[in-house]
XYZ file of C-alpha atoms in Angstrom:
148
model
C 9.379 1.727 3.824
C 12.121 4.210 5.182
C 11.518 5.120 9.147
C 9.195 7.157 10.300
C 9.838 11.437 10.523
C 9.251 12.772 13.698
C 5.496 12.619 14.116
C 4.448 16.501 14.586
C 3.356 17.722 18.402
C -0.091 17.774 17.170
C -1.605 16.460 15.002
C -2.644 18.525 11.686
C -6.431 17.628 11.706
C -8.723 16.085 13.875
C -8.416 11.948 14.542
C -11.358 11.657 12.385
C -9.730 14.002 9.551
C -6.796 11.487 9.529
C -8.452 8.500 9.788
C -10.391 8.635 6.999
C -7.251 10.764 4.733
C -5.366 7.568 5.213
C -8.127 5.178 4.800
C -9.335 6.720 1.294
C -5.642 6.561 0.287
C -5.333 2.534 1.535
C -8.790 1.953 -0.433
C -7.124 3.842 -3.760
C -4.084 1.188 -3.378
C -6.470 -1.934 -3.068
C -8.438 -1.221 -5.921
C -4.988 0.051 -7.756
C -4.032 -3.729 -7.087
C -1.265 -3.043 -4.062
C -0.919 -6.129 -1.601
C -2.310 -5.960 1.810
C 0.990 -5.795 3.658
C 1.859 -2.675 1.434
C -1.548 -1.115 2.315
C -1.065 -1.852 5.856
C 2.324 -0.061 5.794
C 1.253 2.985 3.872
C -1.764 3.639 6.156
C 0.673 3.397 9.330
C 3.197 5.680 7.840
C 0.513 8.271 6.237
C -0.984 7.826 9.722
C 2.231 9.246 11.430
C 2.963 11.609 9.180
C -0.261 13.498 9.790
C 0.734 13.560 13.286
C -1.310 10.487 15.166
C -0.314 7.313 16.089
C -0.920 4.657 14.635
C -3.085 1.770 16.601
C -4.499 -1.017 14.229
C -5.537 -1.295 10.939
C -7.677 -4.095 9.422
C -8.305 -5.756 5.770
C -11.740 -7.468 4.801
C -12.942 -8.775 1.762
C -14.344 -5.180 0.439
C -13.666 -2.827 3.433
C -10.927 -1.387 5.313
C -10.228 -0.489 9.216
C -7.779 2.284 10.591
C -7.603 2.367 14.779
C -5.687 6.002 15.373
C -5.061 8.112 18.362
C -3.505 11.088 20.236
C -3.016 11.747 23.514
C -5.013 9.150 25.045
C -8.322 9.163 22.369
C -8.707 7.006 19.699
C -11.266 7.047 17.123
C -11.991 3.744 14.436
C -13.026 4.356 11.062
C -14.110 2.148 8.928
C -14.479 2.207 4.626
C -15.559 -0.072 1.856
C -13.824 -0.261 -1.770
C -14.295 -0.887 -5.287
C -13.337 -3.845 -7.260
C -9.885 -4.566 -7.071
C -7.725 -3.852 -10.597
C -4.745 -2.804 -11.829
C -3.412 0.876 -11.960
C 0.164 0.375 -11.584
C 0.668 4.016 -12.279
C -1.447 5.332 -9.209
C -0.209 2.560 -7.253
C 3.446 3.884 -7.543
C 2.331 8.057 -7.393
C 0.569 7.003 -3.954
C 3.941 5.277 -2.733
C 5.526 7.840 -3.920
C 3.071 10.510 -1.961
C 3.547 8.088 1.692
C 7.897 8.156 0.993
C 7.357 12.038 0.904
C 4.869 12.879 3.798
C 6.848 10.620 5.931
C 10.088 12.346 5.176
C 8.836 15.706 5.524
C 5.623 15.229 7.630
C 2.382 16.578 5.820
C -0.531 18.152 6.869
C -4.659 16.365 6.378
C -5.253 19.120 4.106
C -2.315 18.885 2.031
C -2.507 14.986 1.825
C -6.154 14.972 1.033
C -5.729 17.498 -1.994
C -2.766 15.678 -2.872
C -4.537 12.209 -3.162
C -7.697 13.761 -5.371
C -4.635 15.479 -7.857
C -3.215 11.608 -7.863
C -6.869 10.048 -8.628
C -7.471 12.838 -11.431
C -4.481 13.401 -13.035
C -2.429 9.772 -12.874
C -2.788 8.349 -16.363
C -5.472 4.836 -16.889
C -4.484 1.937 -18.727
C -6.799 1.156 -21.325
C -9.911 -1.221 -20.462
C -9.017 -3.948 -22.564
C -5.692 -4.019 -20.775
C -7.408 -3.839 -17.552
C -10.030 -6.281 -18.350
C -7.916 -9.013 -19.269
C -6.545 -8.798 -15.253
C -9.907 -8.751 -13.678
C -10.342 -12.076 -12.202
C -14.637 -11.648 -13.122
C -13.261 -11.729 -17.028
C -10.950 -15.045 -16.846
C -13.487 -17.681 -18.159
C -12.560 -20.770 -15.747
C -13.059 -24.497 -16.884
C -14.166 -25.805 -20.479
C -16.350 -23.687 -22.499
C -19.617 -26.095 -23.070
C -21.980 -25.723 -25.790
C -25.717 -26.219 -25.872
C -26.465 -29.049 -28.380
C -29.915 -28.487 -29.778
């Protein structure tokens, strides 16, 4: 990712607003099938470009963990997500959404509405193409029949 802009004097919503902004975002890109490091990265830079700093940020098996502050407070947020896929498409618009708030800086408002217009409006692949990448549909090992 491209350096930071200028993190704004205050932030544009409260730590909790930006936590979770960033956090629903980071959970989009693991279920859209985005790597951790790439999630980590994103949630640092949407972080900053909302106008906080950026503290810690941690990834479990089915739930995410932003650390942000301001001025001294810090408030930690924590969110589970859905079964990890593929969405290649929403996975680039929402790389595409970090490159621009971090250029020009965004506000919690603005990057909330702009991630529910990405989850609505970002074309799906079809289920059979998505089904065939789902770990839970590869069969694994011989296929063993009952003999009566």
């Amino acid at each position: 990712m491209q350096e930071p802009a200028p993190s704004l004097a205050r932030p544009s919503g409260t730590l909790d607003h930006i936590a979770m902004a960033a956090m629903r975002c980071s959970a989009l890109l693991m279920e859209s099938g985005a790597r951790s490091k790439v999630v980590q990265e994103f949630a640092a830079a949407a972080t900053r470009a909302m106008g906080a700093e950026f503290h810690g940020f941690r990834i479990g098996y089915a739930s995410l963990a932003i650390t942000v502050g301001h001025d001294g407070g810090t408030v930690t947020r924590m969110i589970a997500f859905g079964t990890p896929g593929v969405n290649h498409r929403l996975d680039q618009a929402l790389r595409a959404l970090a490159r621009r708030a971090q250029a020009e800086g965004i506000t919690v408002e603005a990057f909330s509405a702009e991630i529910t217009r990405l989850q609505k409006e970002t074309p799906r692949y079809a289920p059979l193409v998505t089904a065939t990448c789902r770990p839970e549909t590869l069969r694994v090992g011989p296929i063993r029949r009952k003999h009566e």
